[in-house]
Short mmCIF file of C-alpha atoms in Angstrom, two decimals:
data_model
loop_
_atom_site.label_atom_id
_atom_site.label_comp_id
_atom_site.label_asym_id
_atom_site.label_seq_id
_atom_site.Cartn_x
_atom_site.Cartn_y
_atom_site.Cartn_z
CA UNK A 1 -50.14 -19.61 -28.08
CA UNK A 2 -48.74 -21.35 -24.97
CA UNK A 3 -45.63 -22.23 -26.93
CA UNK A 4 -45.04 -18.57 -27.82
CA UNK A 5 -45.61 -17.46 -24.22
CA UNK A 6 -43.18 -20.04 -22.89
CA UNK A 7 -40.55 -18.93 -25.42
CA UNK A 8 -41.05 -15.29 -24.43
CA UNK A 9 -40.87 -16.20 -20.74
CA UNK A 10 -37.69 -18.22 -21.32
CA UNK A 11 -36.19 -15.30 -23.25
CA UNK A 12 -37.03 -12.89 -20.39
CA UNK A 13 -35.44 -15.22 -17.84
CA UNK A 14 -32.29 -15.49 -19.95
CA UNK A 15 -32.09 -11.69 -20.23
CA UNK A 16 -32.50 -11.33 -16.47
CA UNK A 17 -29.76 -13.88 -15.76
CA UNK A 18 -27.43 -12.24 -18.26
CA UNK A 19 -27.91 -8.91 -16.53
CA UNK A 20 -27.02 -10.33 -13.10
CA UNK A 21 -23.44 -9.83 -12.00
CA UNK A 22 -21.70 -13.18 -11.68
CA UNK A 23 -18.61 -11.84 -9.89
CA UNK A 24 -18.77 -12.95 -6.25
CA UNK A 25 -15.59 -11.12 -5.23
CA UNK A 26 -16.19 -8.12 -3.02
CA UNK A 27 -13.90 -5.31 -4.00
CA UNK A 28 -14.26 -2.38 -1.65
CA UNK A 29 -12.25 0.63 -0.77
CA UNK A 30 -12.26 0.67 3.00
CA UNK A 31 -11.37 4.08 4.22
CA UNK A 32 -9.69 4.90 7.50
CA UNK A 33 -12.94 6.13 9.03
CA UNK A 34 -14.60 2.75 8.34
CA UNK A 35 -16.91 4.00 5.61
CA UNK A 36 -17.08 2.83 2.03
CA UNK A 37 -17.39 5.22 -0.88
CA UNK A 38 -21.03 4.23 -1.24
CA UNK A 39 -21.89 5.20 2.35
CA UNK A 40 -19.66 8.23 2.56
CA UNK A 41 -21.36 11.57 2.02
CA UNK A 42 -19.69 14.02 -0.29
CA UNK A 43 -19.54 16.47 2.60
CA UNK A 44 -17.49 13.89 4.59
CA UNK A 45 -14.89 13.67 1.84
CA UNK A 46 -11.37 14.08 3.12
CA UNK A 47 -8.53 15.10 0.82
CA UNK A 48 -6.05 12.44 1.99
CA UNK A 49 -7.29 8.87 2.43
CA UNK A 50 -5.72 5.60 3.56
CA UNK A 51 -6.71 2.66 1.37
CA UNK A 52 -5.88 -0.93 2.37
CA UNK A 53 -5.02 -3.37 -0.44
CA UNK A 54 -4.05 -6.99 -1.11
CA UNK A 55 -2.35 -8.36 -4.25
CA UNK A 56 -2.98 -11.93 -5.36
CA UNK A 57 0.08 -14.15 -4.70
CA UNK A 58 0.41 -15.16 -8.36
CA UNK A 59 0.96 -11.49 -9.30
CA UNK A 60 3.52 -10.71 -6.60
CA UNK A 61 5.99 -9.29 -9.15
CA UNK A 62 3.52 -6.49 -9.85
CA UNK A 63 3.68 -5.33 -6.23
CA UNK A 64 7.42 -4.97 -5.66
CA UNK A 65 7.74 -1.22 -5.12
CA UNK A 66 6.01 -0.37 -8.37
CA UNK A 67 4.10 2.82 -9.03
CA UNK A 68 1.01 2.82 -11.24
CA UNK A 69 -1.35 5.34 -12.75
CA UNK A 70 -4.72 4.79 -14.35
CA UNK A 71 -5.73 6.55 -17.54
CA UNK A 72 -9.42 7.36 -17.87
CA UNK A 73 -10.78 7.89 -21.37
CA UNK A 74 -14.32 8.40 -22.60
CA UNK A 75 -15.85 5.33 -24.17
CA UNK A 76 -19.07 4.86 -26.07
CA UNK A 77 -20.91 3.34 -23.10
CA UNK A 78 -18.97 4.89 -20.24
CA UNK A 79 -15.40 5.47 -19.16
CA UNK A 80 -12.56 3.15 -20.12
CA UNK A 81 -9.59 2.62 -17.83
CA UNK A 82 -6.04 1.55 -18.69
CA UNK A 83 -3.36 0.92 -16.08
CA UNK A 84 0.22 1.97 -16.74
CA UNK A 85 3.37 1.53 -14.72
CA UNK A 86 5.23 4.72 -13.83
CA UNK A 87 9.04 4.61 -13.79
CA UNK A 88 11.36 7.09 -12.11
CA UNK A 89 14.05 8.21 -14.53
CA UNK A 90 16.92 10.67 -14.31
CA UNK A 91 14.87 13.77 -15.20
CA UNK A 92 11.54 12.84 -13.63
CA UNK A 93 8.88 10.21 -14.37
CA UNK A 94 7.76 8.29 -17.46
CA UNK A 95 4.61 6.30 -18.14
CA UNK A 96 5.65 2.86 -19.45
CA UNK A 97 3.97 1.47 -22.60
CA UNK A 98 1.76 4.49 -23.15
CA UNK A 99 1.46 6.85 -26.11
CA UNK A 100 3.40 9.37 -24.01
CA UNK A 101 6.27 7.02 -23.12
CA UNK A 102 8.85 9.31 -24.73
CA UNK A 103 7.88 12.24 -22.53
CA UNK A 104 9.34 12.83 -19.08
CA UNK A 105 7.32 14.71 -16.50
CA UNK A 106 8.85 16.44 -13.45
CA UNK A 107 6.41 14.71 -11.10
CA UNK A 108 3.60 12.17 -11.27
CA UNK A 109 1.05 14.93 -10.66
CA UNK A 110 1.86 16.50 -14.06
CA UNK A 111 0.65 13.61 -16.25
CA UNK A 112 -2.63 15.31 -17.14
CA UNK A 113 -6.30 15.31 -16.25
CA UNK A 114 -6.99 11.99 -18.01
CA UNK A 115 -4.72 10.21 -15.49
CA UNK A 116 -5.92 9.36 -12.00
CA UNK A 117 -3.54 9.94 -9.08
CA UNK A 118 -0.66 7.48 -9.04
CA UNK A 119 -0.22 4.87 -6.32
CA UNK A 120 2.68 2.67 -5.21
CA UNK A 121 2.40 -0.97 -4.18
CA UNK A 122 5.12 -1.95 -1.71
CA UNK A 123 4.26 -5.60 -1.22
CA UNK A 124 1.50 -8.18 -1.30
CA UNK A 125 -0.52 -6.16 1.19
CA UNK A 126 -0.33 -2.70 2.59
CA UNK A 127 -1.86 0.71 2.42
CA UNK A 128 -1.97 3.45 -0.14
CA UNK A 129 -1.94 7.00 1.18
CA UNK A 130 -3.51 8.99 -1.60
CA UNK A 131 -4.80 12.49 -2.03
CA UNK A 132 -7.79 12.81 -4.33
CA UNK A 133 -8.73 16.26 -5.58
CA UNK A 134 -12.42 15.48 -5.99
CA UNK A 135 -14.95 12.94 -4.79
CA UNK A 136 -15.57 11.81 -8.38
CA UNK A 137 -11.83 11.11 -8.75
CA UNK A 138 -12.09 8.74 -5.78
CA UNK A 139 -15.13 7.04 -7.36
CA UNK A 140 -13.22 6.66 -10.64
CA UNK A 141 -10.35 5.03 -8.75
CA UNK A 142 -12.74 2.48 -7.23
CA UNK A 143 -14.36 1.79 -10.62
CA UNK A 144 -10.95 1.16 -12.17
CA UNK A 145 -10.01 -1.24 -9.36
CA UNK A 146 -13.37 -3.02 -9.48
CA UNK A 147 -13.49 -3.62 -13.22
CA UNK A 148 -9.97 -3.54 -14.60
CA UNK A 149 -7.43 -4.58 -11.98
CA UNK A 150 -8.47 -8.12 -11.14
CA UNK A 151 -5.07 -8.87 -9.59
CA UNK A 152 -5.53 -6.14 -6.97
CA UNK A 153 -8.18 -6.47 -4.29
CA UNK A 154 -9.08 -3.68 -1.94
CA UNK A 155 -9.49 -5.11 1.55
CA UNK A 156 -12.46 -4.57 3.78
CA UNK A 157 -10.50 -4.31 7.02
CA UNK A 158 -13.64 -4.55 9.19
CA UNK A 159 -14.87 -7.76 7.52
CA UNK A 160 -13.02 -10.09 9.93
CA UNK A 161 -14.30 -8.29 13.03
CA UNK A 162 -17.90 -9.41 12.44
#
């Protein structure tokens, strides 16, 4: 009986450890007013936000005046995110390496509801001025950064002041 209990206890401990998040990196959107998305009330939501970012040195080529968009699709266990580069072409904008690569849109805002607002990285660190239409769109942007863009870290600008 003790052997079975110890096996069950060991199994429970292994399940608990597997459920713990092992990622020590803190990825936060730090907004201009000093609040994070988690502490910001929906009533405080502002349409245009300033987001501070940092790109890992080994991915510096990805941050040389490149514009990106994030596609959000429904998955079995939650949303899935895919990042695409957006290129300016003669007649408008194209999404690179996407199913819609052959289509040109007049502006980046016309890509469709499954795409989050585009953003441009101008160097290894900087800010993104971005207008989000809804609070949930801002939360989706943070989720995509947190889980799918490991080369891009959102800076907590107040972290060094403590």
